[in-house]
Amino acid sequence: MAENQELFCCSICLDLLKDPVTTACGHSYCMGCIKESWDQDDLKGVYSCPQCRQTFIPRPVLNRSTVLTEVVEKLKKTGLQAAPPPALCYAGPGDVVCDVCTGTRKQKALMSCLACLASYCETHLQPHYESPAFKKHKLVKATAQLQEKICSHHDKLLEVYCRTDQQCICLLCTMDEHKGHDTVSAAAERTEKQRQLGMSQQKVQQRFQEREKELKELQQAVESLKTEEREQRLNLNFQCPAPSTPLRQPPGCPASEHPRHSCDWQIAG
């Protein structure tokens, strides 16, 4: 019996069953756990099994399972208890919590289901992998913004993009207020937007490289002009040195006609 101990654990609280009850679909829970879970469904009026998601209308009457109670009591007498989940599985600040777990500490959700509109921890996610009823459900990385992916008018997944109105819609919207509009799948539009974004980024990068090249050329031209100016100054100083000895005016050259200039005067000697 110890090897099959997990069969007598509540899939909501992950502990040994307390006041076990069994739903019409055959899954067993603690009386308190399933009541708390279904209390959250009172507004919708539709109640579902946390494991297989089978729905019930109206709310089923739960009766305590005598057989399961006796089995669990025997397990308790042998000192066996359900192993608690690892501490790392518990949700922390900023984590998405499992919608099925109950109690003060809920486990961290790994995936969110766009069909169930719920997020699941590793334990409660297993039915989506094992049951054929969930094979077509779309699982995404756990997100707290599930409602943002659902149409507020039809409660369906926003899986269509209306190019006419530039917004995401559901399939029912295409037959209603968006009938006749230019529509594509949300996935196709996302791919197209990513392609356009990639092209825009490429053009911006190309313009940036062109401007960078122009700036370098301008800097080189400025540096070249500075170098040329320095060379001209050096040449001018070399050609016209400051006189260090007295100079005399050449004979027969009036000063009014021949201004004093280093190239016309001679060194007095």
mmCIF file of C-alpha atoms in Angstrom:
data_model
loop_
_atom_site.group_PDB
_atom_site.id
_atom_site.type_symbol
_atom_site.label_atom_id
_atom_site.label_comp_id
_atom_site.label_asym_id
_atom_site.label_seq_id
_atom_site.Cartn_x
_atom_site.Cartn_y
_atom_site.Cartn_z
ATOM 1 C CA MET A 1 0.000 0.000 0.000
ATOM 2 C CA ALA A 2 2.941 2.296 0.661
ATOM 3 C CA GLU A 3 3.986 2.098 -3.008
ATOM 4 C CA ASN A 4 0.532 3.386 -4.062
ATOM 5 C CA GLN A 5 0.373 6.061 -1.405
ATOM 6 C CA GLU A 6 0.024 8.814 -4.041
ATOM 7 C CA LEU A 7 -3.331 7.327 -5.032
ATOM 8 C CA PHE A 8 -4.714 8.460 -1.678
ATOM 9 C CA CYS A 9 -3.424 12.018 -1.892
ATOM 10 C CA CYS A 10 -5.573 15.011 -2.772
ATOM 11 C CA SER A 11 -4.374 16.528 -6.045
ATOM 12 C CA ILE A 12 -5.304 19.997 -4.776
ATOM 13 C CA CYS A 13 -3.498 20.199 -1.430
ATOM 14 C CA LEU A 14 -1.088 17.323 -2.257
ATOM 15 C CA ASP A 15 -1.595 15.798 1.173
ATOM 16 C CA LEU A 16 -3.361 12.638 2.355
ATOM 17 C CA LEU A 17 -7.102 12.862 1.827
ATOM 18 C CA LYS A 18 -9.100 14.472 4.632
ATOM 19 C CA ASP A 19 -12.813 13.609 4.630
ATOM 20 C CA PRO A 20 -12.380 12.150 1.119
ATOM 21 C CA VAL A 21 -15.110 12.585 -1.481
ATOM 22 C CA THR A 22 -15.252 11.307 -5.060
ATOM 23 C CA THR A 23 -16.742 13.245 -7.969
ATOM 24 C CA ALA A 24 -18.881 11.710 -10.711
ATOM 25 C CA CYS A 25 -15.811 11.563 -12.998
ATOM 26 C CA GLY A 26 -14.015 9.323 -10.488
ATOM 27 C CA HIS A 27 -11.449 11.704 -8.977
ATOM 28 C CA SER A 28 -11.079 12.044 -5.217
ATOM 29 C CA TYR A 29 -10.406 15.139 -3.147
ATOM 30 C CA CYS A 30 -10.527 16.418 0.383
ATOM 31 C CA MET A 31 -14.024 17.636 1.166
ATOM 32 C CA GLY A 32 -12.691 21.079 2.109
ATOM 33 C CA CYS A 33 -10.441 21.378 -0.947
ATOM 34 C CA ILE A 34 -13.092 20.621 -3.553
ATOM 35 C CA LYS A 35 -15.636 22.824 -1.787
ATOM 36 C CA GLU A 36 -13.228 25.751 -1.831
ATOM 37 C CA SER A 37 -12.483 25.117 -5.493
ATOM 38 C CA TRP A 38 -16.144 25.009 -6.445
ATOM 39 C CA ASP A 39 -16.969 28.059 -4.351
ATOM 40 C CA GLN A 40 -14.925 30.021 -6.874
ATOM 41 C CA ASP A 41 -17.175 28.706 -9.671
ATOM 42 C CA ASP A 42 -20.429 29.852 -8.049
ATOM 43 C CA LEU A 43 -20.578 33.028 -10.147
ATOM 44 C CA LYS A 44 -20.324 31.070 -13.396
ATOM 45 C CA GLY A 45 -22.738 28.384 -12.281
ATOM 46 C CA VAL A 46 -20.608 25.736 -13.985
ATOM 47 C CA TYR A 47 -18.459 23.444 -11.829
ATOM 48 C CA SER A 48 -15.517 21.418 -13.109
ATOM 49 C CA CYS A 49 -13.177 18.710 -11.906
ATOM 50 C CA PRO A 50 -9.736 20.227 -11.184
ATOM 51 C CA GLN A 51 -8.051 17.230 -12.830
ATOM 52 C CA CYS A 52 -10.010 16.327 -15.938
ATOM 53 C CA ARG A 53 -12.057 19.569 -16.190
ATOM 54 C CA GLN A 54 -15.310 17.667 -16.696
ATOM 55 C CA THR A 55 -18.135 20.112 -16.003
ATOM 56 C CA PHE A 56 -21.197 19.657 -13.825
ATOM 57 C CA ILE A 57 -24.496 21.574 -13.737
ATOM 58 C CA PRO A 58 -25.858 22.110 -11.132
ATOM 59 C CA ARG A 59 -23.277 21.876 -8.341
ATOM 60 C CA PRO A 60 -22.953 18.202 -7.374
ATOM 61 C CA VAL A 61 -23.775 17.035 -3.876
ATOM 62 C CA LEU A 62 -20.645 15.577 -2.281
ATOM 63 C CA ASN A 63 -20.826 12.550 -0.002
ATOM 64 C CA ARG A 64 -18.028 11.315 2.202
ATOM 65 C CA SER A 65 -16.373 8.125 0.894
ATOM 66 C CA THR A 66 -16.351 5.553 3.672
ATOM 67 C CA VAL A 67 -13.944 3.176 1.925
ATOM 68 C CA LEU A 68 -11.367 5.867 1.213
ATOM 69 C CA THR A 69 -11.667 7.171 4.740
ATOM 70 C CA GLU A 70 -10.801 3.741 6.172
ATOM 71 C CA VAL A 71 -7.817 3.331 3.823
ATOM 72 C CA VAL A 72 -6.451 6.759 4.719
ATOM 73 C CA GLU A 73 -6.853 6.051 8.422
ATOM 74 C CA LYS A 74 -4.821 2.866 8.027
ATOM 75 C CA LEU A 75 -2.111 4.816 6.232
ATOM 76 C CA LYS A 76 -1.993 7.313 9.058
ATOM 77 C CA LYS A 77 -1.661 4.535 11.641
ATOM 78 C CA THR A 78 1.369 3.133 9.833
ATOM 79 C CA GLY A 79 2.975 6.566 10.126
ATOM 80 C CA LEU A 80 2.987 7.276 6.396
ATOM 81 C CA GLN A 81 2.355 10.815 5.242
ATOM 82 C CA ALA A 82 2.340 12.388 1.854
ATOM 83 C CA ALA A 83 5.694 13.879 0.984
ATOM 84 C CA PRO A 84 5.427 17.664 0.823
ATOM 85 C CA PRO A 85 6.402 19.309 -2.432
ATOM 86 C CA PRO A 86 9.896 20.830 -2.587
ATOM 87 C CA ALA A 87 10.166 24.333 -1.210
ATOM 88 C CA LEU A 88 11.362 25.596 -4.581
ATOM 89 C CA CYS A 89 7.991 24.691 -6.074
ATOM 90 C CA TYR A 90 6.157 27.206 -3.921
ATOM 91 C CA ALA A 91 5.242 30.474 -5.597
ATOM 92 C CA GLY A 92 7.167 33.523 -4.517
ATOM 93 C CA PRO A 93 6.737 37.245 -5.161
ATOM 94 C CA GLY A 94 6.188 37.890 -8.847
ATOM 95 C CA ASP A 95 5.483 34.225 -9.667
ATOM 96 C CA VAL A 96 2.276 32.990 -11.274
ATOM 97 C CA VAL A 97 0.454 30.736 -8.814
ATOM 98 C CA CYS A 98 -1.301 27.497 -9.643
ATOM 99 C CA ASP A 99 -5.059 28.002 -9.953
ATOM 100 C CA VAL A 100 -5.807 24.524 -8.632
ATOM 101 C CA CYS A 101 -3.678 24.537 -5.481
ATOM 102 C CA THR A 102 -5.451 25.690 -2.335
ATOM 103 C CA GLY A 103 -4.323 26.774 1.089
ATOM 104 C CA THR A 104 -2.092 29.605 2.210
ATOM 105 C CA ARG A 105 0.907 28.439 0.174
ATOM 106 C CA LYS A 106 0.314 27.648 -3.467
ATOM 107 C CA GLN A 107 2.803 26.138 -5.866
ATOM 108 C CA LYS A 108 4.396 28.041 -8.701
ATOM 109 C CA ALA A 109 2.629 27.615 -12.033
ATOM 110 C CA LEU A 110 4.729 26.339 -14.924
ATOM 111 C CA MET A 111 2.251 26.600 -17.775
ATOM 112 C CA SER A 112 -1.013 28.355 -18.555
ATOM 113 C CA CYS A 113 -3.754 26.777 -20.662
ATOM 114 C CA LEU A 114 -5.494 29.065 -23.155
ATOM 115 C CA ALA A 115 -8.439 26.669 -23.345
ATOM 116 C CA CYS A 116 -8.980 26.239 -19.604
ATOM 117 C CA LEU A 117 -7.952 29.850 -18.843
ATOM 118 C CA ALA A 118 -5.993 28.560 -15.866
ATOM 119 C CA SER A 119 -2.383 28.139 -14.800
ATOM 120 C CA TYR A 120 -0.987 24.880 -13.419
ATOM 121 C CA CYS A 121 1.925 23.714 -11.316
ATOM 122 C CA GLU A 122 3.892 20.617 -12.276
ATOM 123 C CA THR A 123 1.543 18.294 -10.405
ATOM 124 C CA HIS A 124 -1.740 19.697 -11.711
ATOM 125 C CA LEU A 125 -0.358 20.030 -15.211
ATOM 126 C CA GLN A 126 0.001 16.274 -15.686
ATOM 127 C CA PRO A 127 -3.588 15.667 -16.922
ATOM 128 C CA HIS A 128 -2.851 17.938 -19.884
ATOM 129 C CA TYR A 129 -0.032 15.610 -20.870
ATOM 130 C CA GLU A 130 -1.708 12.324 -20.023
ATOM 131 C CA SER A 131 -5.417 12.712 -20.821
ATOM 132 C CA PRO A 132 -6.584 12.675 -24.482
ATOM 133 C CA ALA A 133 -9.227 15.256 -23.512
ATOM 134 C CA PHE A 134 -6.494 17.895 -23.173
ATOM 135 C CA LYS A 135 -4.346 17.019 -26.181
ATOM 136 C CA LYS A 136 -5.722 19.923 -28.244
ATOM 137 C CA HIS A 137 -5.402 22.466 -25.448
ATOM 138 C CA LYS A 138 -2.790 25.132 -26.122
ATOM 139 C CA LEU A 139 -0.246 25.516 -23.343
ATOM 140 C CA VAL A 140 1.945 28.599 -22.997
ATOM 141 C CA LYS A 141 4.494 29.735 -20.446
ATOM 142 C CA ALA A 142 2.745 30.658 -17.207
ATOM 143 C CA THR A 143 1.313 34.169 -17.442
ATOM 144 C CA ALA A 144 -0.805 36.272 -15.115
ATOM 145 C CA GLN A 145 -2.422 38.112 -18.046
ATOM 146 C CA LEU A 146 -4.588 35.287 -19.323
ATOM 147 C CA GLN A 147 -7.680 37.470 -19.586
ATOM 148 C CA GLU A 148 -5.855 39.777 -21.980
ATOM 149 C CA LYS A 149 -5.715 36.897 -24.469
ATOM 150 C CA ILE A 150 -9.474 36.328 -24.319
ATOM 151 C CA CYS A 151 -12.207 38.153 -26.244
ATOM 152 C CA SER A 152 -14.299 40.184 -23.815
ATOM 153 C CA HIS A 153 -17.416 39.697 -25.974
ATOM 154 C CA HIS A 154 -17.304 35.974 -26.695
ATOM 155 C CA ASP A 155 -14.875 34.571 -24.071
ATOM 156 C CA LYS A 156 -12.835 32.970 -26.848
ATOM 157 C CA LEU A 157 -9.120 33.030 -27.559
ATOM 158 C CA LEU A 158 -7.892 36.078 -29.496
ATOM 159 C CA GLU A 159 -6.326 34.091 -32.318
ATOM 160 C CA VAL A 160 -7.268 36.299 -35.310
ATOM 161 C CA TYR A 161 -5.888 39.719 -36.257
ATOM 162 C CA CYS A 162 -8.119 42.266 -38.005
ATOM 163 C CA ARG A 163 -5.953 44.428 -40.259
ATOM 164 C CA THR A 164 -8.902 46.682 -41.015
ATOM 165 C CA ASP A 165 -9.330 47.700 -37.361
ATOM 166 C CA GLN A 166 -5.748 46.927 -36.259
ATOM 167 C CA GLN A 167 -6.733 44.678 -33.347
ATOM 168 C CA CYS A 168 -6.829 41.055 -32.221
ATOM 169 C CA ILE A 169 -10.194 39.331 -32.323
ATOM 170 C CA CYS A 170 -11.643 35.851 -31.877
ATOM 171 C CA LEU A 171 -13.165 33.586 -34.527
ATOM 172 C CA LEU A 172 -16.709 34.573 -33.570
ATOM 173 C CA CYS A 173 -15.824 38.243 -34.109
ATOM 174 C CA THR A 174 -15.073 37.478 -37.776
ATOM 175 C CA MET A 175 -18.708 36.454 -38.186
ATOM 176 C CA ASP A 176 -20.039 39.435 -36.277
ATOM 177 C CA GLU A 177 -18.789 43.044 -36.109
ATOM 178 C CA HIS A 178 -15.641 42.234 -38.139
ATOM 179 C CA LYS A 179 -17.402 40.365 -40.916
ATOM 180 C CA GLY A 180 -15.845 41.115 -44.323
ATOM 181 C CA HIS A 181 -12.747 42.714 -42.812
ATOM 182 C CA ASP A 182 -9.185 41.909 -43.852
ATOM 183 C CA THR A 183 -8.190 39.284 -41.291
ATOM 184 C CA VAL A 184 -5.305 36.862 -40.811
ATOM 185 C CA SER A 185 -4.258 34.539 -38.018
ATOM 186 C CA ALA A 186 -2.603 36.233 -35.066
ATOM 187 C CA ALA A 187 0.458 34.028 -35.594
ATOM 188 C CA ALA A 188 0.771 35.107 -39.248
ATOM 189 C CA GLU A 189 0.437 38.779 -38.339
ATOM 190 C CA ARG A 190 3.030 38.410 -35.599
ATOM 191 C CA THR A 191 5.449 36.850 -38.106
ATOM 192 C CA GLU A 192 4.812 39.695 -40.568
ATOM 193 C CA LYS A 193 5.296 42.358 -37.882
ATOM 194 C CA GLN A 194 8.556 40.728 -36.827
ATOM 195 C CA ARG A 195 9.727 40.722 -40.453
ATOM 196 C CA GLN A 196 8.863 44.411 -40.844
ATOM 197 C CA LEU A 197 10.563 45.227 -37.557
ATOM 198 C CA GLY A 198 13.693 43.391 -38.678
ATOM 199 C CA MET A 199 13.761 45.366 -41.942
ATOM 200 C CA SER A 200 13.272 48.662 -40.074
ATOM 201 C CA GLN A 201 16.087 47.841 -37.689
ATOM 202 C CA GLN A 202 18.318 46.948 -40.626
ATOM 203 C CA LYS A 203 17.610 50.286 -42.334
ATOM 204 C CA VAL A 204 18.259 52.221 -39.134
ATOM 205 C CA GLN A 205 21.535 50.360 -38.661
ATOM 206 C CA GLN A 206 22.525 51.100 -42.251
ATOM 207 C CA ARG A 207 21.770 54.833 -41.840
ATOM 208 C CA PHE A 208 23.734 54.863 -38.613
ATOM 209 C CA GLN A 209 26.753 53.316 -40.323
ATOM 210 C CA GLU A 210 26.515 55.861 -43.162
ATOM 211 C CA ARG A 211 26.390 58.783 -40.716
ATOM 212 C CA GLU A 212 29.293 57.291 -38.781
ATOM 213 C CA LYS A 213 31.325 57.037 -41.994
ATOM 214 C CA GLU A 214 30.505 60.665 -42.911
ATOM 215 C CA LEU A 215 31.555 61.810 -39.446
ATOM 216 C CA LYS A 216 34.900 60.019 -39.727
ATOM 217 C CA GLU A 217 35.510 61.570 -43.165
ATOM 218 C CA LEU A 218 34.707 65.015 -41.768
ATOM 219 C CA GLN A 219 37.068 64.482 -38.844
ATOM 220 C CA GLN A 220 39.831 63.396 -41.253
ATOM 221 C CA ALA A 221 39.246 66.497 -43.422
ATOM 222 C CA VAL A 222 39.451 68.785 -40.376
ATOM 223 C CA GLU A 223 42.644 67.086 -39.228
ATOM 224 C CA SER A 224 44.105 67.410 -42.735
ATOM 225 C CA LEU A 225 43.353 71.148 -42.772
ATOM 226 C CA LYS A 226 44.993 71.585 -39.386
ATOM 227 C CA THR A 227 48.100 69.737 -40.592
ATOM 228 C CA GLU A 228 48.299 71.843 -43.765
ATOM 229 C CA GLU A 229 47.967 75.060 -41.746
ATOM 230 C CA ARG A 230 50.800 74.015 -39.424
ATOM 231 C CA GLU A 231 53.051 73.234 -42.407
ATOM 232 C CA GLN A 232 52.340 76.629 -43.991
ATOM 233 C CA ARG A 233 53.261 78.403 -40.766
ATOM 234 C CA LEU A 234 56.530 76.495 -40.534
ATOM 235 C CA ASN A 235 57.426 77.355 -44.144
ATOM 236 C CA LEU A 236 56.656 81.043 -43.610
ATOM 237 C CA ASN A 237 58.871 81.222 -40.542
ATOM 238 C CA PHE A 238 61.702 79.501 -42.427
ATOM 239 C CA GLN A 239 61.536 81.909 -45.394
ATOM 240 C CA CYS A 240 61.338 85.143 -43.361
ATOM 241 C CA PRO A 241 63.703 84.877 -40.363
ATOM 242 C CA ALA A 242 63.932 87.755 -37.904
ATOM 243 C CA PRO A 243 67.149 89.860 -38.519
ATOM 244 C CA SER A 244 69.847 89.332 -35.914
ATOM 245 C CA THR A 245 72.413 91.951 -37.265
ATOM 246 C CA PRO A 246 72.083 95.567 -38.445
ATOM 247 C CA LEU A 247 70.960 95.938 -42.057
ATOM 248 C CA ARG A 248 71.792 98.661 -44.545
ATOM 249 C CA GLN A 249 69.886 99.969 -47.505
ATOM 250 C CA PRO A 250 71.378 99.125 -50.905
ATOM 251 C CA PRO A 251 72.929 102.180 -52.630
ATOM 252 C CA GLY A 252 70.777 103.915 -55.182
ATOM 253 C CA CYS A 253 67.540 102.474 -53.775
ATOM 254 C CA PRO A 254 65.327 105.160 -52.270
ATOM 255 C CA ALA A 255 63.453 103.967 -49.238
ATOM 256 C CA SER A 256 60.172 105.297 -50.634
ATOM 257 C CA GLU A 257 60.462 103.096 -53.694
ATOM 258 C CA HIS A 258 61.910 100.075 -51.993
ATOM 259 C CA PRO A 259 60.337 99.423 -48.622
ATOM 260 C CA ARG A 260 62.494 97.713 -46.090
ATOM 261 C CA HIS A 261 62.315 93.976 -46.782
ATOM 262 C CA SER A 262 64.568 91.179 -45.764
ATOM 263 C CA CYS A 263 64.924 89.864 -49.289
ATOM 264 C CA ASP A 264 66.146 93.308 -50.661
ATOM 265 C CA TRP A 265 68.421 94.376 -47.845
ATOM 266 C CA GLN A 266 71.895 93.220 -47.188
ATOM 267 C CA ILE A 267 73.579 92.544 -43.969
ATOM 268 C CA ALA A 268 75.810 95.435 -42.989
ATOM 269 C CA GLY A 269 79.420 94.417 -42.888
#
